[in-house]
Amino acid sequence: MSEKVSNETSDHSMDFAVPAGSGALAESHDLRSILVTSVLNLEKLDIDLYRGTHHWVPRSRRLFGGQIIGQALVAAADSVGENVFAHSLHCYFVRAGDPKVPVLYQVERIRDGRSFSVRSVKAIQHGQPILICQVSFHRDQPSPLQHQFSMPSVPPPEDLLTVEELIQGYLSKPDLAEKAKQGLTKLLADEVPIEIKPVNPPDIQYRRVREPKNLFWVRARGHIGEGDMKLHRCVAAYVSDYSFLGTTLLSFPGQRANFVASLDHAMWFHNIFRADQWMLYETESSWAGGSRGLVQGRLWRRDGVLAASCAQEGVIRVSTVKTDSKL
């Protein structure tokens, strides 16, 4: 089980789980993405055995589930041919990750066929699996059967503010409560290797009831380039876990998430894309109940092509928020 949000620093939840960070990661996009050089870079220990370390750890002090998914996909992709690409993955989080120790990734080669190959990956810490992932790879084949949904009509990313800019705007309010200020300052200090621009940012008091749907532009910080489509899919798998389960809370502004943990995560890749260019992430929660929530997501290229789809169920435990009138 991958715990992602504890919300211990503020009574007011944002509808994005974490912001893109400031500091060293906010450098020129001409620099090589840290997602390539560090976050998703595995050490090969033996055939089908890899070791991964951690770059960013959420405030919950548990490993970020997207990193484990992305690293597992890197390990699986290393065991297939150059012209075979992941088209789907299905993961179960079975234990919380420990940020103090590396993760071992053990790949099992289940099947190699003419068109499809299947790999099973176990992410292991302290001798026990923390994630079990099945990945299917496909050699691309042309087909006359093609259709997709239409991309939502939204403002381009150039017309929107980044999460850092939004937080700076909130912090500039002279009547901002000290507790809210402390929570936002901690969010701003996070160094996350992706950049986010919400289409419909939340109000800081989080009092407005919204549909359980969210839209934001997202891209990897730094340069990845056109070359390795396998790598772009690994980066997209990392990105797909951001702000995902938080979508279920948008209709309940009076509730604060005390505990949020991914149970499973599935993803399907449809078309080529670049994860270092702006993509629109559309998320919606079709159901919540029994302290669980289900969310579906779609990643769109700027030209309206559907790049990937994903789904996740997770545990969500909440408590009632006491509204602070001084904001």
mmCIF file of C-alpha atoms in Angstrom:
data_model
loop_
_atom_site.group_PDB
_atom_site.id
_atom_site.type_symbol
_atom_site.label_atom_id
_atom_site.label_comp_id
_atom_site.label_asym_id
_atom_site.label_seq_id
_atom_site.Cartn_x
_atom_site.Cartn_y
_atom_site.Cartn_z
ATOM 1 C CA MET A 1 0.000 0.000 0.000
ATOM 2 C CA SER A 2 1.500 3.327 -1.016
ATOM 3 C CA GLU A 3 0.527 6.128 1.340
ATOM 4 C CA LYS A 4 0.532 9.505 -0.375
ATOM 5 C CA VAL A 5 -1.151 12.240 1.673
ATOM 6 C CA SER A 6 -1.367 12.883 5.388
ATOM 7 C CA ASN A 7 -2.280 16.591 5.269
ATOM 8 C CA GLU A 8 -0.801 17.171 8.697
ATOM 9 C CA THR A 9 0.332 20.740 8.003
ATOM 10 C CA SER A 10 -2.889 22.539 7.117
ATOM 11 C CA ASP A 11 -6.635 22.405 7.619
ATOM 12 C CA HIS A 12 -7.163 23.413 4.012
ATOM 13 C CA SER A 13 -6.652 20.835 1.263
ATOM 14 C CA MET A 14 -5.698 21.823 -2.283
ATOM 15 C CA ASP A 15 -7.217 19.765 -5.101
ATOM 16 C CA PHE A 16 -3.752 18.991 -6.426
ATOM 17 C CA ALA A 17 -1.922 16.567 -4.175
ATOM 18 C CA VAL A 18 1.492 18.242 -4.324
ATOM 19 C CA PRO A 19 2.914 21.188 -6.227
ATOM 20 C CA ALA A 20 5.818 21.268 -8.580
ATOM 21 C CA GLY A 21 8.774 22.426 -6.541
ATOM 22 C CA SER A 22 11.020 25.433 -6.463
ATOM 23 C CA GLY A 23 14.780 25.703 -6.110
ATOM 24 C CA ALA A 24 17.122 23.487 -8.073
ATOM 25 C CA LEU A 25 14.390 21.756 -10.070
ATOM 26 C CA ALA A 26 12.969 25.024 -11.386
ATOM 27 C CA GLU A 27 15.844 25.544 -13.799
ATOM 28 C CA SER A 28 15.925 25.811 -17.580
ATOM 29 C CA HIS A 29 14.000 23.239 -19.556
ATOM 30 C CA ASP A 30 17.116 22.806 -21.691
ATOM 31 C CA LEU A 31 18.691 20.855 -18.849
ATOM 32 C CA ARG A 32 18.387 17.076 -18.843
ATOM 33 C CA SER A 33 15.335 16.074 -16.828
ATOM 34 C CA ILE A 34 16.101 14.785 -13.347
ATOM 35 C CA LEU A 35 13.441 12.153 -14.022
ATOM 36 C CA VAL A 36 15.915 10.656 -16.516
ATOM 37 C CA THR A 37 19.193 11.263 -14.710
ATOM 38 C CA SER A 38 18.066 10.302 -11.208
ATOM 39 C CA VAL A 39 14.444 9.490 -10.369
ATOM 40 C CA LEU A 40 13.902 6.701 -12.922
ATOM 41 C CA ASN A 41 17.549 5.699 -13.322
ATOM 42 C CA LEU A 42 18.043 2.135 -12.041
ATOM 43 C CA GLU A 43 21.235 0.277 -11.161
ATOM 44 C CA LYS A 44 21.404 -3.121 -12.869
ATOM 45 C CA LEU A 45 22.632 -5.702 -10.359
ATOM 46 C CA ASP A 46 22.164 -8.847 -12.424
ATOM 47 C CA ILE A 47 19.993 -10.162 -15.247
ATOM 48 C CA ASP A 48 16.443 -8.964 -14.514
ATOM 49 C CA LEU A 49 17.435 -7.557 -11.110
ATOM 50 C CA TYR A 50 17.667 -3.796 -10.464
ATOM 51 C CA ARG A 51 18.017 -1.345 -7.603
ATOM 52 C CA GLY A 52 16.318 2.050 -7.410
ATOM 53 C CA THR A 53 16.810 4.954 -5.017
ATOM 54 C CA HIS A 54 14.495 7.818 -4.107
ATOM 55 C CA HIS A 55 14.556 11.458 -5.089
ATOM 56 C CA TRP A 56 11.401 13.022 -3.675
ATOM 57 C CA VAL A 57 9.510 11.771 -0.621
ATOM 58 C CA PRO A 58 6.011 13.170 0.169
ATOM 59 C CA ARG A 59 5.253 14.868 3.484
ATOM 60 C CA SER A 60 3.663 11.602 4.573
ATOM 61 C CA ARG A 61 7.254 10.236 4.663
ATOM 62 C CA ARG A 62 6.198 7.276 2.533
ATOM 63 C CA LEU A 63 7.449 6.549 -0.954
ATOM 64 C CA PHE A 64 5.555 8.170 -3.819
ATOM 65 C CA GLY A 65 3.625 5.461 -5.650
ATOM 66 C CA GLY A 66 4.272 7.009 -9.067
ATOM 67 C CA GLN A 67 8.013 6.581 -8.590
ATOM 68 C CA ILE A 68 7.640 2.879 -7.809
ATOM 69 C CA ILE A 69 5.386 2.370 -10.853
ATOM 70 C CA GLY A 70 7.773 4.292 -13.112
ATOM 71 C CA GLN A 71 10.840 2.413 -11.883
ATOM 72 C CA ALA A 72 9.065 -0.942 -12.223
ATOM 73 C CA LEU A 73 8.232 -0.079 -15.830
ATOM 74 C CA VAL A 74 11.863 0.896 -16.486
ATOM 75 C CA ALA A 75 12.976 -2.521 -15.214
ATOM 76 C CA ALA A 76 10.368 -4.385 -17.273
ATOM 77 C CA ALA A 77 11.134 -2.399 -20.456
ATOM 78 C CA ASP A 78 14.830 -3.272 -20.208
ATOM 79 C CA SER A 79 13.971 -6.949 -20.739
ATOM 80 C CA VAL A 80 12.197 -6.590 -24.113
ATOM 81 C CA GLY A 81 13.348 -5.686 -27.617
ATOM 82 C CA GLU A 82 13.841 -2.142 -28.885
ATOM 83 C CA ASN A 83 10.722 -2.131 -31.072
ATOM 84 C CA VAL A 84 8.363 -3.488 -28.422
ATOM 85 C CA PHE A 85 6.585 -0.919 -26.244
ATOM 86 C CA ALA A 86 4.410 -1.092 -23.129
ATOM 87 C CA HIS A 87 0.714 -0.805 -23.957
ATOM 88 C CA SER A 88 -0.674 -1.580 -20.486
ATOM 89 C CA LEU A 89 0.313 -2.105 -16.884
ATOM 90 C CA HIS A 90 -1.611 -3.269 -13.822
ATOM 91 C CA CYS A 91 -0.173 -2.763 -10.354
ATOM 92 C CA TYR A 92 -1.122 -3.586 -6.767
ATOM 93 C CA PHE A 93 0.406 -1.722 -3.839
ATOM 94 C CA VAL A 94 0.679 -4.278 -1.057
ATOM 95 C CA ARG A 95 2.864 -2.467 1.517
ATOM 96 C CA ALA A 96 3.948 1.079 2.248
ATOM 97 C CA GLY A 97 7.385 1.950 0.888
ATOM 98 C CA ASP A 98 10.260 2.827 3.210
ATOM 99 C CA PRO A 99 12.126 5.952 1.982
ATOM 100 C CA LYS A 100 15.218 5.067 4.052
ATOM 101 C CA VAL A 101 16.248 2.059 1.943
ATOM 102 C CA PRO A 102 16.519 1.356 -1.827
ATOM 103 C CA VAL A 103 13.961 -0.735 -3.709
ATOM 104 C CA LEU A 104 14.908 -3.950 -5.507
ATOM 105 C CA TYR A 105 13.055 -4.725 -8.751
ATOM 106 C CA GLN A 106 12.871 -8.372 -9.786
ATOM 107 C CA VAL A 107 11.619 -9.009 -13.327
ATOM 108 C CA GLU A 108 10.054 -12.313 -14.388
ATOM 109 C CA ARG A 109 9.775 -13.008 -18.123
ATOM 110 C CA ILE A 110 6.297 -14.500 -18.392
ATOM 111 C CA ARG A 111 5.919 -14.701 -22.176
ATOM 112 C CA ASP A 112 7.497 -13.573 -25.439
ATOM 113 C CA GLY A 113 5.259 -13.885 -28.502
ATOM 114 C CA ARG A 114 5.353 -12.488 -32.011
ATOM 115 C CA SER A 115 3.187 -9.473 -31.149
ATOM 116 C CA PHE A 116 2.982 -9.373 -27.341
ATOM 117 C CA SER A 117 5.373 -9.890 -24.446
ATOM 118 C CA VAL A 118 4.433 -10.015 -20.750
ATOM 119 C CA ARG A 119 6.585 -9.211 -17.728
ATOM 120 C CA SER A 120 5.915 -9.446 -14.010
ATOM 121 C CA VAL A 121 7.821 -7.115 -11.676
ATOM 122 C CA LYS A 122 8.110 -7.266 -7.907
ATOM 123 C CA ALA A 123 9.313 -4.186 -6.040
ATOM 124 C CA ILE A 124 10.933 -5.469 -2.833
ATOM 125 C CA GLN A 125 12.015 -3.883 0.450
ATOM 126 C CA HIS A 126 13.078 -5.666 3.635
ATOM 127 C CA GLY A 127 12.610 -8.989 1.829
ATOM 128 C CA GLN A 128 8.912 -8.379 1.109
ATOM 129 C CA PRO A 129 7.093 -7.050 -1.977
ATOM 130 C CA ILE A 130 5.705 -3.510 -1.731
ATOM 131 C CA LEU A 131 4.307 -3.529 -5.289
ATOM 132 C CA ILE A 132 3.406 -6.242 -7.785
ATOM 133 C CA CYS A 133 3.168 -5.105 -11.406
ATOM 134 C CA GLN A 134 2.189 -6.874 -14.629
ATOM 135 C CA VAL A 135 3.245 -5.159 -17.861
ATOM 136 C CA SER A 136 2.225 -6.101 -21.386
ATOM 137 C CA PHE A 137 4.320 -4.995 -24.377
ATOM 138 C CA HIS A 138 3.171 -4.819 -27.991
ATOM 139 C CA ARG A 139 4.872 -4.541 -31.348
ATOM 140 C CA ASP A 140 2.969 -1.755 -33.105
ATOM 141 C CA GLN A 141 0.579 -2.932 -35.823
ATOM 142 C CA PRO A 142 -1.469 -0.742 -38.204
ATOM 143 C CA SER A 143 -5.251 -1.065 -38.111
ATOM 144 C CA PRO A 144 -8.220 0.649 -39.816
ATOM 145 C CA LEU A 145 -10.096 0.566 -36.469
ATOM 146 C CA GLN A 146 -9.401 3.880 -34.796
ATOM 147 C CA HIS A 147 -11.478 6.148 -32.578
ATOM 148 C CA GLN A 148 -11.180 8.179 -29.371
ATOM 149 C CA PHE A 149 -13.053 10.661 -27.171
ATOM 150 C CA SER A 150 -12.680 14.374 -27.864
ATOM 151 C CA MET A 151 -10.222 16.367 -25.799
ATOM 152 C CA PRO A 152 -11.845 18.918 -23.435
ATOM 153 C CA SER A 153 -11.670 22.541 -24.561
ATOM 154 C CA VAL A 154 -9.453 24.412 -22.088
ATOM 155 C CA PRO A 155 -7.127 27.446 -22.082
ATOM 156 C CA PRO A 156 -3.593 26.721 -23.301
ATOM 157 C CA PRO A 157 -0.879 26.322 -20.655
ATOM 158 C CA GLU A 158 0.685 29.669 -21.626
ATOM 159 C CA ASP A 159 -2.430 31.424 -20.299
ATOM 160 C CA LEU A 160 -2.364 29.707 -16.888
ATOM 161 C CA LEU A 161 -0.324 30.010 -13.700
ATOM 162 C CA THR A 162 1.930 27.316 -12.309
ATOM 163 C CA VAL A 163 1.258 25.867 -8.877
ATOM 164 C CA GLU A 164 4.198 27.864 -7.508
ATOM 165 C CA GLU A 165 2.735 31.098 -8.872
ATOM 166 C CA LEU A 166 -0.669 30.300 -7.406
ATOM 167 C CA ILE A 167 0.832 29.611 -3.988
ATOM 168 C CA GLN A 168 2.848 32.823 -4.121
ATOM 169 C CA GLY A 169 -0.415 34.655 -4.821
ATOM 170 C CA TYR A 170 -2.094 33.029 -1.823
ATOM 171 C CA LEU A 171 0.890 33.887 0.397
ATOM 172 C CA SER A 172 0.708 37.539 -0.636
ATOM 173 C CA LYS A 173 -2.726 37.931 0.987
ATOM 174 C CA PRO A 174 -2.225 40.149 4.079
ATOM 175 C CA ASP A 175 -5.013 38.461 6.075
ATOM 176 C CA LEU A 176 -3.800 34.907 5.477
ATOM 177 C CA ALA A 177 -3.976 32.820 8.658
ATOM 178 C CA GLU A 178 -0.626 31.740 10.062
ATOM 179 C CA LYS A 179 -1.503 28.049 9.938
ATOM 180 C CA ALA A 180 -2.482 28.284 6.271
ATOM 181 C CA LYS A 181 0.699 30.261 5.556
ATOM 182 C CA GLN A 182 2.858 27.563 7.145
ATOM 183 C CA GLY A 183 1.159 24.809 5.165
ATOM 184 C CA LEU A 184 1.531 26.658 1.846
ATOM 185 C CA THR A 185 5.170 27.482 2.570
ATOM 186 C CA LYS A 186 5.899 23.798 3.122
ATOM 187 C CA LEU A 187 4.167 22.949 -0.162
ATOM 188 C CA LEU A 188 6.246 25.562 -1.954
ATOM 189 C CA ALA A 189 9.449 24.056 -0.558
ATOM 190 C CA ASP A 190 8.720 20.636 -2.102
ATOM 191 C CA GLU A 191 10.986 19.836 -5.036
ATOM 192 C CA VAL A 192 8.960 17.720 -7.432
ATOM 193 C CA PRO A 193 10.315 16.981 -10.933
ATOM 194 C CA ILE A 194 7.136 17.869 -12.822
ATOM 195 C CA GLU A 195 5.490 21.197 -13.640
ATOM 196 C CA ILE A 196 1.730 21.673 -13.138
ATOM 197 C CA LYS A 197 -0.702 24.355 -14.330
ATOM 198 C CA PRO A 198 -4.256 23.826 -12.975
ATOM 199 C CA VAL A 199 -7.053 24.774 -15.394
ATOM 200 C CA ASN A 200 -9.501 25.554 -12.581
ATOM 201 C CA PRO A 201 -7.462 26.265 -9.421
ATOM 202 C CA PRO A 202 -9.090 25.764 -6.034
ATOM 203 C CA ASP A 203 -9.927 28.631 -3.727
ATOM 204 C CA ILE A 204 -7.590 28.610 -0.765
ATOM 205 C CA GLN A 205 -10.394 27.970 1.725
ATOM 206 C CA TYR A 206 -11.556 24.969 -0.285
ATOM 207 C CA ARG A 207 -15.220 25.788 0.447
ATOM 208 C CA ARG A 208 -16.572 25.556 -3.085
ATOM 209 C CA VAL A 209 -18.377 22.325 -3.966
ATOM 210 C CA ARG A 210 -17.197 21.024 -7.325
ATOM 211 C CA GLU A 211 -17.837 18.048 -9.515
ATOM 212 C CA PRO A 212 -15.275 15.296 -8.837
ATOM 213 C CA LYS A 213 -13.428 16.242 -12.014
ATOM 214 C CA ASN A 214 -10.075 17.951 -12.437
ATOM 215 C CA LEU A 215 -8.017 19.311 -15.321
ATOM 216 C CA PHE A 216 -4.409 20.447 -15.331
ATOM 217 C CA TRP A 217 -1.525 20.774 -17.753
ATOM 218 C CA VAL A 218 1.542 18.782 -16.789
ATOM 219 C CA ARG A 219 5.028 18.095 -18.118
ATOM 220 C CA ALA A 220 8.347 16.800 -16.860
ATOM 221 C CA ARG A 221 10.824 19.425 -15.778
ATOM 222 C CA GLY A 222 13.889 19.492 -17.994
ATOM 223 C CA HIS A 223 14.625 17.969 -21.393
ATOM 224 C CA ILE A 224 14.050 14.339 -22.371
ATOM 225 C CA GLY A 225 13.924 14.569 -26.165
ATOM 226 C CA GLU A 226 12.255 12.569 -28.907
ATOM 227 C CA GLY A 227 14.479 9.501 -28.841
ATOM 228 C CA ASP A 228 13.292 6.848 -26.413
ATOM 229 C CA MET A 229 9.537 6.234 -26.415
ATOM 230 C CA LYS A 230 10.006 3.625 -23.707
ATOM 231 C CA LEU A 231 11.385 6.311 -21.413
ATOM 232 C CA HIS A 232 8.534 8.735 -22.133
ATOM 233 C CA ARG A 233 6.058 6.037 -21.096
ATOM 234 C CA CYS A 234 7.956 5.458 -17.853
ATOM 235 C CA VAL A 235 7.841 9.196 -17.133
ATOM 236 C CA ALA A 236 4.104 9.278 -17.908
ATOM 237 C CA ALA A 237 3.579 6.388 -15.486
ATOM 238 C CA TYR A 238 5.344 8.476 -12.829
ATOM 239 C CA VAL A 239 3.231 11.540 -13.651
ATOM 240 C CA SER A 240 -0.063 9.615 -13.714
ATOM 241 C CA ASP A 241 -0.112 9.140 -9.937
ATOM 242 C CA TYR A 242 -0.119 12.880 -9.163
ATOM 243 C CA SER A 243 -3.301 14.463 -7.791
ATOM 244 C CA PHE A 244 -5.227 11.368 -8.731
ATOM 245 C CA LEU A 245 -7.176 10.201 -5.682
ATOM 246 C CA GLY A 246 -7.590 13.796 -4.539
ATOM 247 C CA THR A 247 -10.183 14.139 -7.307
ATOM 248 C CA THR A 248 -12.666 12.269 -5.088
ATOM 249 C CA LEU A 249 -12.539 15.060 -2.475
ATOM 250 C CA LEU A 250 -13.642 17.909 -4.746
ATOM 251 C CA SER A 251 -17.324 17.354 -3.960
ATOM 252 C CA PHE A 252 -16.687 17.355 -0.192
ATOM 253 C CA PRO A 253 -15.091 20.686 0.787
ATOM 254 C CA GLY A 254 -15.986 20.108 4.425
ATOM 255 C CA GLN A 255 -13.819 17.013 4.634
ATOM 256 C CA ARG A 256 -10.065 16.758 5.071
ATOM 257 C CA ALA A 257 -8.065 13.719 3.986
ATOM 258 C CA ASN A 258 -6.272 12.234 6.985
ATOM 259 C CA PHE A 259 -5.059 9.178 5.110
ATOM 260 C CA VAL A 260 -4.892 8.503 1.377
ATOM 261 C CA ALA A 261 -3.273 5.350 -0.002
ATOM 262 C CA SER A 262 -3.227 3.769 -3.442
ATOM 263 C CA LEU A 263 -4.505 0.211 -3.626
ATOM 264 C CA ASP A 264 -4.015 -0.457 -7.315
ATOM 265 C CA HIS A 265 -3.121 1.429 -10.490
ATOM 266 C CA ALA A 266 -3.706 0.595 -14.144
ATOM 267 C CA MET A 267 -2.541 2.381 -17.271
ATOM 268 C CA TRP A 268 -2.979 1.981 -21.028
ATOM 269 C CA PHE A 269 -0.781 3.698 -23.632
ATOM 270 C CA HIS A 270 -2.467 4.590 -26.914
ATOM 271 C CA ASN A 271 -0.209 6.895 -28.965
ATOM 272 C CA ILE A 272 3.296 8.305 -29.027
ATOM 273 C CA PHE A 273 3.913 11.482 -27.001
ATOM 274 C CA ARG A 274 6.626 13.460 -25.250
ATOM 275 C CA ALA A 275 6.389 13.667 -21.475
ATOM 276 C CA ASP A 276 8.599 16.781 -21.457
ATOM 277 C CA GLN A 277 5.970 18.702 -23.442
ATOM 278 C CA TRP A 278 2.670 19.977 -22.057
ATOM 279 C CA MET A 279 -0.064 17.357 -21.806
ATOM 280 C CA LEU A 280 -3.559 17.844 -20.399
ATOM 281 C CA TYR A 281 -4.377 15.503 -17.513
ATOM 282 C CA GLU A 282 -8.130 14.954 -17.140
ATOM 283 C CA THR A 283 -9.240 13.094 -14.009
ATOM 284 C CA GLU A 284 -12.693 12.182 -12.717
ATOM 285 C CA SER A 285 -14.023 10.089 -9.874
ATOM 286 C CA SER A 286 -17.002 7.928 -10.838
ATOM 287 C CA TRP A 287 -17.539 6.485 -7.353
ATOM 288 C CA ALA A 288 -16.581 6.844 -3.708
ATOM 289 C CA GLY A 289 -17.789 4.876 -0.690
ATOM 290 C CA GLY A 290 -16.693 2.566 2.088
ATOM 291 C CA SER A 291 -13.575 4.709 2.667
ATOM 292 C CA ARG A 292 -12.483 3.988 -0.912
ATOM 293 C CA GLY A 293 -12.540 6.010 -4.107
ATOM 294 C CA LEU A 294 -12.229 5.153 -7.795
ATOM 295 C CA VAL A 295 -10.681 7.590 -10.270
ATOM 296 C CA GLN A 296 -10.154 7.468 -14.041
ATOM 297 C CA GLY A 297 -7.718 9.661 -15.939
ATOM 298 C CA ARG A 298 -6.782 10.612 -19.500
ATOM 299 C CA LEU A 299 -3.556 12.197 -20.715
ATOM 300 C CA TRP A 300 -4.021 14.309 -23.861
ATOM 301 C CA ARG A 301 -1.409 15.684 -26.229
ATOM 302 C CA ARG A 302 -1.797 19.363 -27.087
ATOM 303 C CA ASP A 303 -2.991 18.456 -30.591
ATOM 304 C CA GLY A 304 -5.994 16.568 -29.136
ATOM 305 C CA VAL A 305 -4.596 13.051 -29.489
ATOM 306 C CA LEU A 306 -5.339 10.742 -26.554
ATOM 307 C CA ALA A 307 -1.919 9.579 -25.331
ATOM 308 C CA ALA A 308 -2.843 7.371 -22.352
ATOM 309 C CA SER A 309 -5.641 6.344 -19.989
ATOM 310 C CA CYS A 310 -5.384 5.241 -16.376
ATOM 311 C CA ALA A 311 -7.441 4.197 -13.368
ATOM 312 C CA GLN A 312 -6.830 3.838 -9.654
ATOM 313 C CA GLU A 313 -8.661 2.807 -6.507
ATOM 314 C CA GLY A 314 -7.475 3.893 -3.103
ATOM 315 C CA VAL A 315 -8.266 4.196 0.577
ATOM 316 C CA ILE A 316 -9.501 7.643 1.648
ATOM 317 C CA ARG A 317 -10.141 8.354 5.324
ATOM 318 C CA VAL A 318 -11.400 11.832 6.186
ATOM 319 C CA SER A 319 -12.420 14.095 9.048
ATOM 320 C CA THR A 320 -14.568 17.223 9.160
ATOM 321 C CA VAL A 321 -12.711 20.508 8.632
ATOM 322 C CA LYS A 322 -13.176 23.308 11.153
ATOM 323 C CA THR A 323 -13.252 26.426 8.999
ATOM 324 C CA ASP A 324 -10.762 29.140 9.912
ATOM 325 C CA SER A 325 -12.470 32.477 9.403
ATOM 326 C CA LYS A 326 -9.195 34.377 9.212
ATOM 327 C CA LEU A 327 -7.961 33.690 5.700
#
